[in-house]
PDB file of C-alpha atoms and ligand atoms in Angstrom:
ATOM      1  CA  MET A   1       5.216  22.286  25.360  1.00 82.00           C
ATOM      2  CA  ARG A   2       3.679  19.950  23.026  1.00 95.00           C
ATOM      3  CA  ARG A   3       4.896  18.547  20.126  1.00 93.00           C
ATOM      4  CA  LYS A   4       6.424  19.914  16.755  1.00 97.00           C
ATOM      5  CA  TYR A   5       5.882  17.793  13.369  1.00 98.00           C
ATOM      6  CA  ALA A   6       6.871  18.233  10.135  1.00 98.00           C
ATOM      7  CA  VAL A   7       4.695  15.100   8.213  1.00 98.00           C
ATOM      8  CA  GLY A   8       5.710  14.058   4.807  1.00 98.00           C
ATOM      9  CA  ASN A   9       2.355  13.094   3.008  1.00 98.00           C
ATOM     10  CA  TRP A  10       4.292  11.047  -0.132  1.00 98.00           C
ATOM     11  CA  LYS A  11       0.002  11.012  -1.431  1.00 98.00           C
ATOM     12  CA  MET A  12       0.314   8.135  -4.726  1.00 98.00           C
ATOM     13  CA  ASN A  13       3.640   9.221  -5.805  1.00 98.00           C
ATOM     14  CA  THR A  14       7.766   7.504  -6.268  1.00 98.00           C
ATOM     15  CA  THR A  15       9.344   4.840  -7.239  1.00 98.00           C
ATOM     16  CA  ARG A  16      10.458   2.125  -5.044  1.00 98.00           C
ATOM     17  CA  ARG A  17      14.633   3.947  -6.179  1.00 98.00           C
ATOM     18  CA  GLU A  18      12.578   7.420  -5.318  1.00 98.00           C
ATOM     19  CA  ALA A  19      11.343   6.879  -2.578  1.00 98.00           C
ATOM     20  CA  HIS A  20      14.629   5.133  -0.513  1.00 98.00           C
ATOM     21  CA  ASP A  21      17.066   7.940  -2.021  1.00 98.00           C
ATOM     22  CA  LEU A  22      14.411  11.087  -0.286  1.00 98.00           C
ATOM     23  CA  ALA A  23      13.531   8.549   2.657  1.00 98.00           C
ATOM     24  CA  ARG A  24      17.549   8.618   3.639  1.00 98.00           C
ATOM     25  CA  ALA A  25      18.247  11.517   2.383  1.00 98.00           C
ATOM     26  CA  VAL A  26      15.572  13.314   4.650  1.00 98.00           C
ATOM     27  CA  ALA A  27      17.379  10.907   7.356  1.00 98.00           C
ATOM     28  CA  ASP A  28      20.900  11.761   6.767  1.00 97.00           C
ATOM     29  CA  HIS A  29      19.367  15.805   6.981  1.00 97.00           C
ATOM     30  CA  VAL A  30      17.183  15.317  11.062  1.00 96.00           C
ATOM     31  CA  ARG A  31      19.886  15.288  13.085  1.00 90.00           C
ATOM     32  CA  THR A  32      17.372  15.984  15.908  1.00 93.00           C
ATOM     33  CA  ASP A  33      14.733  14.193  18.752  1.00 92.00           C
ATOM     34  CA  ARG A  34      13.262  18.237  19.005  1.00 94.00           C
ATOM     35  CA  ILE A  35      10.744  17.533  16.605  1.00 97.00           C
ATOM     36  CA  GLN A  36       8.774  14.811  15.124  1.00 98.00           C
ATOM     37  CA  VAL A  37       9.788  13.795  11.491  1.00 98.00           C
ATOM     38  CA  VAL A  38       7.461  11.395   9.865  1.00 98.00           C
ATOM     39  CA  LEU A  39       7.672  10.242   6.570  1.00 98.00           C
ATOM     40  CA  CYS A  40       4.610   8.185   4.704  1.00 99.00           C
ATOM     41  CA  PRO A  41       5.386   6.982   1.518  1.00 98.00           C
ATOM     42  CA  PRO A  42       2.677   4.928  -0.103  1.00 98.00           C
ATOM     43  CA  PHE A  43       2.227   1.899   0.915  1.00 98.00           C
ATOM     44  CA  PRO A  44       4.439  -1.129  -1.129  1.00 98.00           C
ATOM     45  CA  TYR A  45       7.270   1.082   0.173  1.00 98.00           C
ATOM     46  CA  LEU A  46       6.443   1.227   3.628  1.00 98.00           C
ATOM     47  CA  GLY A  47       9.482  -0.826   4.075  1.00 98.00           C
ATOM     48  CA  VAL A  48      11.506   0.026   1.918  1.00 98.00           C
ATOM     49  CA  VAL A  49      11.035   3.927   3.631  1.00 98.00           C
ATOM     50  CA  GLN A  50      12.038   2.030   6.997  1.00 98.00           C
ATOM     51  CA  ASP A  51      14.536   0.459   6.300  1.00 98.00           C
ATOM     52  CA  ALA A  52      16.203   3.956   4.961  1.00 98.00           C
ATOM     53  CA  ILE A  53      15.610   6.092   8.522  1.00 98.00           C
ATOM     54  CA  LYS A  54      16.629   3.168  10.570  1.00 97.00           C
ATOM     55  CA  GLY A  55      18.700   4.325  13.220  1.00 96.00           C
ATOM     56  CA  SER A  56      17.508   8.129  12.511  1.00 97.00           C
ATOM     57  CA  SER A  57      15.499  10.184  14.522  1.00 97.00           C
ATOM     58  CA  VAL A  58      12.377  10.392  11.563  1.00 98.00           C
ATOM     59  CA  VAL A  59      10.031   7.561  12.186  1.00 98.00           C
ATOM     60  CA  LEU A  60       6.961   6.350   9.260  1.00 98.00           C
ATOM     61  CA  GLY A  61       3.760   6.522   8.631  1.00 98.00           C
ATOM     62  CA  ALA A  62       0.967   5.692   6.648  1.00 98.00           C
ATOM     63  CA  GLN A  63      -1.658   7.580   4.451  1.00 98.00           C
ATOM     64  CA  ASN A  64      -4.568   5.407   5.689  1.00 98.00           C
ATOM     65  CA  CYS A  65      -5.558   2.082   7.246  1.00 98.00           C
ATOM     66  CA  TYR A  66      -9.561  -0.199   7.176  1.00 98.00           C
ATOM     67  CA  CYS A  67     -10.818  -0.518  10.096  1.00 98.00           C
ATOM     68  CA  GLU A  68     -10.667  -4.288  10.556  1.00 98.00           C
ATOM     69  CA  THR A  69      -7.538  -6.016  12.016  1.00 97.00           C
ATOM     70  CA  LYS A  70      -7.106  -9.049   8.530  1.00 97.00           C
ATOM     71  CA  GLY A  71     -10.238 -10.532   7.260  1.00 98.00           C
ATOM     72  CA  ALA A  72     -11.452 -10.916   4.352  1.00 98.00           C
ATOM     73  CA  PHE A  73     -10.941  -7.094   2.602  1.00 98.00           C
ATOM     74  CA  THR A  74      -9.520  -7.569  -0.836  1.00 98.00           C
ATOM     75  CA  GLY A  75      -7.123  -4.747  -1.258  1.00 98.00           C
ATOM     76  CA  GLU A  76      -7.612  -3.441   2.311  1.00 98.00           C
ATOM     77  CA  VAL A  77      -3.851  -3.008   4.879  1.00 98.00           C
ATOM     78  CA  SER A  78      -4.724  -3.018   8.240  1.00 98.00           C
ATOM     79  CA  PRO A  79      -3.156  -0.815  11.473  1.00 98.00           C
ATOM     80  CA  THR A  80      -1.629  -4.297  12.991  1.00 98.00           C
ATOM     81  CA  MET A  81       0.016  -4.320   9.601  1.00 98.00           C
ATOM     82  CA  LEU A  82       1.177  -1.144   9.717  1.00 98.00           C
ATOM     83  CA  VAL A  83       2.410  -1.435  13.238  1.00 98.00           C
ATOM     84  CA  ASP A  84       4.496  -4.718  12.374  1.00 98.00           C
ATOM     85  CA  LEU A  85       5.843  -2.681   9.228  1.00 97.00           C
ATOM     86  CA  GLY A  86       7.714  -0.536  11.478  1.00 98.00           C
ATOM     87  CA  CYS A  87       4.608   2.920  11.493  1.00 98.00           C
ATOM     88  CA  ARG A  88       4.322   4.565  14.183  1.00 98.00           C
ATOM     89  CA  TYR A  89       1.289   7.058  12.899  1.00 98.00           C
ATOM     90  CA  VAL A  90      -1.169   7.001  10.336  1.00 98.00           C
ATOM     91  CA  ILE A  91      -3.292   9.549   8.490  1.00 98.00           C
ATOM     92  CA  LEU A  92      -6.652   9.544   8.219  1.00 98.00           C
ATOM     93  CA  GLY A  93     -10.050  11.598   7.484  1.00 98.00           C
ATOM     94  CA  HIS A  94      -7.725  13.207   4.164  1.00 98.00           C
ATOM     95  CA  SER A  95      -9.731  15.418   2.539  1.00 97.00           C
ATOM     96  CA  GLU A  96      -8.893  13.476  -0.757  1.00 97.00           C
ATOM     97  CA  ARG A  97     -10.428  10.302   1.130  1.00 98.00           C
ATOM     98  CA  ARG A  98     -12.667  12.375   1.901  1.00 97.00           C
ATOM     99  CA  ARG A  99     -13.956  14.172  -0.926  1.00 96.00           C
ATOM    100  CA  LEU A 100     -12.880  12.415  -3.827  1.00 97.00           C
ATOM    101  CA  LYS A 101     -15.791  10.858  -5.908  1.00 97.00           C
ATOM    102  CA  ASP A 102     -13.690   7.535  -5.938  1.00 98.00           C
ATOM    103  CA  PHE A 103     -12.798   7.288  -2.134  1.00 97.00           C
ATOM    104  CA  ALA A 104     -16.164   9.279  -0.752  1.00 97.00           C
ATOM    105  CA  GLU A 105     -15.009   8.699   2.736  1.00 98.00           C
ATOM    106  CA  GLN A 106     -17.753   9.748   5.413  1.00 97.00           C
ATOM    107  CA  SER A 107     -16.170  10.783   9.267  1.00 97.00           C
ATOM    108  CA  GLU A 108     -18.252   7.894  10.300  1.00 97.00           C
ATOM    109  CA  LEU A 109     -16.097   5.226   8.486  1.00 98.00           C
ATOM    110  CA  ILE A 110     -12.854   7.726   9.482  1.00 98.00           C
ATOM    111  CA  ASN A 111     -13.865   7.030  13.346  1.00 98.00           C
ATOM    112  CA  ARG A 112     -13.553   3.635  12.687  1.00 98.00           C
ATOM    113  CA  LYS A 113     -10.064   3.705  11.007  1.00 98.00           C
ATOM    114  CA  VAL A 114      -9.241   5.750  14.152  1.00 98.00           C
ATOM    115  CA  MET A 115     -10.736   3.619  17.222  1.00 98.00           C
ATOM    116  CA  ARG A 116      -9.054  -0.092  15.284  1.00 98.00           C
ATOM    117  CA  ALA A 117      -5.458   2.453  14.137  1.00 98.00           C
ATOM    118  CA  LEU A 118      -5.744   3.125  18.466  1.00 98.00           C
ATOM    119  CA  GLU A 119      -6.008   0.044  18.891  1.00 98.00           C
ATOM    120  CA  ALA A 120      -3.489  -1.369  17.122  1.00 98.00           C
ATOM    121  CA  GLY A 121      -1.187   1.319  19.059  1.00 98.00           C
ATOM    122  CA  LEU A 122      -0.253   4.210  16.506  1.00 98.00           C
ATOM    123  CA  THR A 123      -1.080   7.724  16.951  1.00 98.00           C
ATOM    124  CA  VAL A 124      -3.482   9.206  14.283  1.00 98.00           C
ATOM    125  CA  ILE A 125      -3.610  12.588  12.287  1.00 98.00           C
ATOM    126  CA  VAL A 126      -6.828  13.200  11.616  1.00 98.00           C
ATOM    127  CA  CYS A 127      -7.691  16.222   8.942  1.00 98.00           C
ATOM    128  CA  ALA A 128      -9.970  18.423   9.043  1.00 98.00           C
ATOM    129  CA  GLY A 129     -11.264  21.298   6.357  1.00 98.00           C
ATOM    130  CA  GLU A 130     -13.389  23.025   4.811  1.00 98.00           C
ATOM    131  CA  THR A 131     -13.700  23.580   0.869  1.00 97.00           C
ATOM    132  CA  GLY A 132     -13.477  27.199  -0.554  1.00 97.00           C
ATOM    133  CA  GLU A 133     -17.487  27.278  -1.035  1.00 98.00           C
ATOM    134  CA  GLU A 134     -18.270  26.460   2.581  1.00 98.00           C
ATOM    135  CA  ARG A 135     -15.795  29.263   3.691  1.00 98.00           C
ATOM    136  CA  ALA A 136     -17.329  31.519   1.381  1.00 98.00           C
ATOM    137  CA  ALA A 137     -20.313  30.946   2.975  1.00 98.00           C
ATOM    138  CA  GLY A 138     -18.352  31.548   6.518  1.00 98.00           C
ATOM    139  CA  ARG A 139     -19.347  27.884   7.415  1.00 98.00           C
ATOM    140  CA  ALA A 140     -15.637  27.532   8.018  1.00 98.00           C
ATOM    141  CA  GLN A 141     -15.067  26.287  11.611  1.00 98.00           C
ATOM    142  CA  ASP A 142     -19.011  24.196  11.401  1.00 98.00           C
ATOM    143  CA  VAL A 143     -17.187  22.431   8.842  1.00 98.00           C
ATOM    144  CA  VAL A 144     -13.951  21.381  10.828  1.00 98.00           C
ATOM    145  CA  SER A 145     -16.025  21.332  14.040  1.00 96.00           C
ATOM    146  CA  GLU A 146     -18.552  18.870  12.444  1.00 97.00           C
ATOM    147  CA  GLN A 147     -16.161  16.785  10.892  1.00 97.00           C
ATOM    148  CA  LEU A 148     -13.776  16.499  13.765  1.00 97.00           C
ATOM    149  CA  ARG A 149     -16.496  15.729  15.658  1.00 97.00           C
ATOM    150  CA  ASP A 150     -18.211  13.029  14.070  1.00 97.00           C
ATOM    151  CA  SER A 151     -14.504  11.249  13.233  1.00 98.00           C
ATOM    152  CA  LEU A 152     -13.611  11.746  16.749  1.00 97.00           C
ATOM    153  CA  MET A 153     -16.466   9.992  18.179  1.00 97.00           C
ATOM    154  CA  GLY A 154     -15.749   8.495  21.711  1.00 96.00           C
ATOM    155  CA  PHE A 155     -11.876   9.714  21.742  1.00 97.00           C
ATOM    156  CA  PRO A 156     -10.708   8.252  24.753  1.00 95.00           C
ATOM    157  CA  LEU A 157      -8.957  10.780  26.959  1.00 94.00           C
ATOM    158  CA  ASP A 158      -6.278   8.393  27.830  1.00 95.00           C
ATOM    159  CA  ARG A 159      -5.515   7.973  24.469  1.00 96.00           C
ATOM    160  CA  LEU A 160      -5.174  11.875  23.743  1.00 96.00           C
ATOM    161  CA  PRO A 161      -1.642  11.442  22.925  1.00 96.00           C
ATOM    162  CA  GLN A 162      -2.439   9.326  19.873  1.00 98.00           C
ATOM    163  CA  LEU A 163      -4.250  11.703  18.477  1.00 98.00           C
ATOM    164  CA  THR A 164      -2.598  14.437  16.686  1.00 98.00           C
ATOM    165  CA  VAL A 165      -4.631  16.741  14.108  1.00 98.00           C
ATOM    166  CA  ALA A 166      -4.255  17.972  10.847  1.00 98.00           C
ATOM    167  CA  TYR A 167      -6.056  21.924   9.660  1.00 98.00           C
ATOM    168  CA  GLU A 168      -6.118  21.127   5.904  1.00 98.00           C
ATOM    169  CA  PRO A 169      -8.103  23.872   4.190  1.00 98.00           C
ATOM    170  CA  VAL A 170      -8.993  21.942   0.296  1.00 97.00           C
ATOM    171  CA  TRP A 171      -8.953  25.312  -1.382  1.00 97.00           C
ATOM    172  CA  ALA A 172      -4.758  25.122  -0.226  1.00 97.00           C
ATOM    173  CA  ILE A 173      -4.043  21.803  -0.848  1.00 96.00           C
ATOM    174  CA  GLY A 174      -1.669  21.039  -3.812  1.00 95.00           C
ATOM    175  CA  THR A 175      -3.244  24.581  -5.300  1.00 96.00           C
ATOM    176  CA  GLY A 176      -0.055  26.630  -4.359  1.00 94.00           C
ATOM    177  CA  VAL A 177      -3.122  28.544  -2.823  1.00 96.00           C
ATOM    178  CA  THR A 178      -2.230  29.031   0.851  1.00 96.00           C
ATOM    179  CA  ALA A 179      -4.084  29.813   4.152  1.00 97.00           C
ATOM    180  CA  THR A 180      -2.440  33.575   5.595  1.00 98.00           C
ATOM    181  CA  PRO A 181      -0.784  32.372   8.594  1.00 98.00           C
ATOM    182  CA  GLN A 182      -3.658  34.637  10.469  1.00 98.00           C
ATOM    183  CA  GLN A 183      -6.347  31.900   9.367  1.00 98.00           C
ATOM    184  CA  ALA A 184      -4.210  29.266  10.356  1.00 98.00           C
ATOM    185  CA  GLN A 185      -4.050  30.307  13.235  1.00 98.00           C
ATOM    186  CA  GLU A 186      -7.554  31.388  13.681  1.00 98.00           C
ATOM    187  CA  MET A 187      -8.765  27.815  13.126  1.00 98.00           C
ATOM    188  CA  HIS A 188      -6.278  26.757  15.343  1.00 98.00           C
ATOM    189  CA  LEU A 189      -7.911  28.430  17.955  1.00 98.00           C
ATOM    190  CA  PHE A 190     -10.788  27.191  17.851  1.00 98.00           C
ATOM    191  CA  THR A 191     -10.053  23.826  17.163  1.00 98.00           C
ATOM    192  CA  ARG A 192      -7.968  23.882  20.744  1.00 97.00           C
ATOM    193  CA  SER A 193     -11.244  25.635  22.063  1.00 97.00           C
ATOM    194  CA  ARG A 194     -13.510  23.215  20.664  1.00 96.00           C
ATOM    195  CA  ALA A 195     -11.480  20.652  22.392  1.00 96.00           C
ATOM    196  CA  ALA A 196     -10.733  22.049  25.945  1.00 96.00           C
ATOM    197  CA  THR A 197     -14.730  21.888  25.844  1.00 94.00           C
ATOM    198  CA  LEU A 198     -13.842  17.770  25.518  1.00 91.00           C
ATOM    199  CA  TRP A 199     -10.843  17.521  27.094  1.00 94.00           C
ATOM    200  CA  GLY A 200     -10.269  19.740  28.820  1.00 94.00           C
ATOM    201  CA  GLU A 201      -7.320  21.430  29.675  1.00 95.00           C
ATOM    202  CA  LYS A 202      -5.531  17.988  28.182  1.00 94.00           C
ATOM    203  CA  ALA A 203      -6.271  20.077  24.989  1.00 95.00           C
ATOM    204  CA  GLN A 204      -3.444  22.472  25.490  1.00 95.00           C
ATOM    205  CA  LYS A 205      -0.966  19.135  25.008  1.00 95.00           C
ATOM    206  CA  LEU A 206      -2.803  18.281  21.638  1.00 97.00           C
ATOM    207  CA  SER A 207      -0.834  18.904  18.766  1.00 97.00           C
ATOM    208  CA  LEU A 208      -2.368  20.982  15.905  1.00 98.00           C
ATOM    209  CA  LEU A 209      -1.239  20.584  11.844  1.00 98.00           C
ATOM    210  CA  TYR A 210      -1.207  22.694   9.467  1.00 98.00           C
ATOM    211  CA  GLY A 211      -1.345  21.456   6.037  1.00 98.00           C
ATOM    212  CA  GLY A 212      -2.413  22.840   2.130  1.00 98.00           C
ATOM    213  CA  SER A 213       1.022  24.265  -0.621  1.00 97.00           C
ATOM    214  CA  VAL A 214       3.541  24.417   2.827  1.00 98.00           C
ATOM    215  CA  THR A 215       6.832  25.087   1.247  1.00 98.00           C
ATOM    216  CA  LYS A 216       9.949  26.256   2.444  1.00 97.00           C
ATOM    217  CA  ASP A 217       9.043  30.288   2.029  1.00 97.00           C
ATOM    218  CA  ASN A 218       5.528  29.909   4.069  1.00 97.00           C
ATOM    219  CA  ALA A 219       6.338  27.534   6.544  1.00 98.00           C
ATOM    220  CA  VAL A 220       8.509  29.360   9.090  1.00 97.00           C
ATOM    221  CA  SER A 221       4.784  31.878   9.301  1.00 97.00           C
ATOM    222  CA  LEU A 222       2.743  29.393   9.533  1.00 98.00           C
ATOM    223  CA  LEU A 223       4.919  27.715  12.561  1.00 98.00           C
ATOM    224  CA  ALA A 224       5.014  31.013  14.168  1.00 97.00           C
ATOM    225  CA  GLN A 225       1.635  31.309  15.244  1.00 98.00           C
ATOM    226  CA  GLN A 226       0.985  30.349  18.940  1.00 97.00           C
ATOM    227  CA  ASP A 227      -1.170  27.013  18.166  1.00 97.00           C
ATOM    228  CA  VAL A 228       0.173  25.703  14.820  1.00 98.00           C
ATOM    229  CA  ASP A 229       2.185  23.063  15.803  1.00 98.00           C
ATOM    230  CA  GLY A 230       3.264  21.613  12.869  1.00 98.00           C
ATOM    231  CA  VAL A 231       3.121  20.970   9.038  1.00 98.00           C
ATOM    232  CA  LEU A 232       1.604  18.452   7.083  1.00 98.00           C
ATOM    233  CA  VAL A 233       3.712  18.837   4.260  1.00 98.00           C
ATOM    234  CA  GLY A 234       1.768  17.216   0.553  1.00 98.00           C
ATOM    235  CA  GLY A 235       4.108  18.714  -2.957  1.00 98.00           C
ATOM    236  CA  ALA A 236       7.112  19.628  -1.202  1.00 98.00           C
ATOM    237  CA  SER A 237       7.148  16.302   0.396  1.00 98.00           C
ATOM    238  CA  LEU A 238       8.947  15.563  -2.782  1.00 98.00           C
ATOM    239  CA  LYS A 239      11.652  17.959  -2.762  1.00 98.00           C
ATOM    240  CA  VAL A 240      14.235  17.203  -0.296  1.00 98.00           C
ATOM    241  CA  ASP A 241      15.269  20.512  -0.498  1.00 98.00           C
ATOM    242  CA  GLN A 242      11.864  21.868   0.224  1.00 98.00           C
ATOM    243  CA  PHE A 243      10.771  19.527   2.988  1.00 98.00           C
ATOM    244  CA  THR A 244      14.686  20.069   4.151  1.00 98.00           C
ATOM    245  CA  ALA A 245      14.145  23.493   5.057  1.00 98.00           C
ATOM    246  CA  ILE A 246      11.085  23.101   5.995  1.00 98.00           C
ATOM    247  CA  ILE A 247      12.077  20.912   8.521  1.00 98.00           C
ATOM    248  CA  ASP A 248      14.482  23.174   9.852  1.00 98.00           C
ATOM    249  CA  ALA A 249      11.998  25.595   9.639  1.00 97.00           C
ATOM    250  CA  THR A 250      10.307  23.362  12.221  1.00 98.00           C
ATOM    251  CA  ILE A 251      13.107  23.530  14.496  1.00 97.00           C
ATOM    252  CA  ALA A 252      13.840  26.637  14.783  1.00 95.00           C
ATOM    253  CA  THR A 253      10.781  27.716  16.377  1.00 93.00           C
ATOM    254  CA  ALA A 254      10.700  24.318  18.479  1.00 91.00           C
TER     255      ALA A 254
HETATM  256  P1  LIG B 301       0.189  19.736  -0.712  1.00 53.99           P
HETATM  257  O1  LIG B 301      -0.810  18.661   0.381  1.00 53.99           O
HETATM  258  O2  LIG B 301       1.287  21.081   0.256  1.00 53.99           O
HETATM  259  O3  LIG B 301       0.524  19.374  -2.291  1.00 53.99           O
HETATM  260  O4  LIG B 301      -1.186  21.219  -1.080  1.00 53.99           O
HETATM  261  C1  LIG B 301      -0.986  18.864   1.280  1.00 53.99           C
HETATM  262  C2  LIG B 301      -1.680  17.493   1.558  1.00 53.99           C
HETATM  263  O5  LIG B 301      -3.238  17.397   1.696  1.00 53.99           O
HETATM  264  O6  LIG B 301      -0.971  16.565   3.012  1.00 53.99           O
END
């Protein structure tokens, strides 16, 4: 059995107060540890959210980190700092980090971040996904497998329990257009088969999340797919009623 996930990626949203209230509402809702619920607030609110979820089965994640432990890297945050604040997860290689010109993160950098985050003891949620043009050109699988291959280069087999992969088609993120359950399943199955060529049987244990305009209305049909082990939720994770319904859908399919 693979671990099922509902991950909230808050991106650059909420005030301190909103972060606290949202986290508290989610924590109050989750009364089971059958699935893993992860909240990823902006860096400044990690502590606030950690306080709000204390004693619940909800855990803390970050949206990014740097690939060094400490030193002269103005403005950066290290994986060990995240652990120090109570983080268990970190999202790496999100398409907004890869594609926005101001960040332009390459898989090579993401790979270094992955390795350092692992060393710090974090579980990494590594994202990959194709653009609409790439899909139209029939290149979706190539793009995703290339991003994952390069971002996960040298990933140690014995650390596989610290890896979660999120398929997030760029054309579905924040657009209201969700991949169909069939499109998600097809890419997840492909990703798992690629993982199996690297890691053999252990790839069966790898949790694969889908992200991109997940809502309470489409979560059930996505999560019903054989190889969809959870959801990475942006916009809908900022609304208590939406996100708690998505959590319930995840529990129902666990
Ligand atoms: P969305 O974002 O749910 O708002 O589409 C998902 C993500 O970017 O992780």
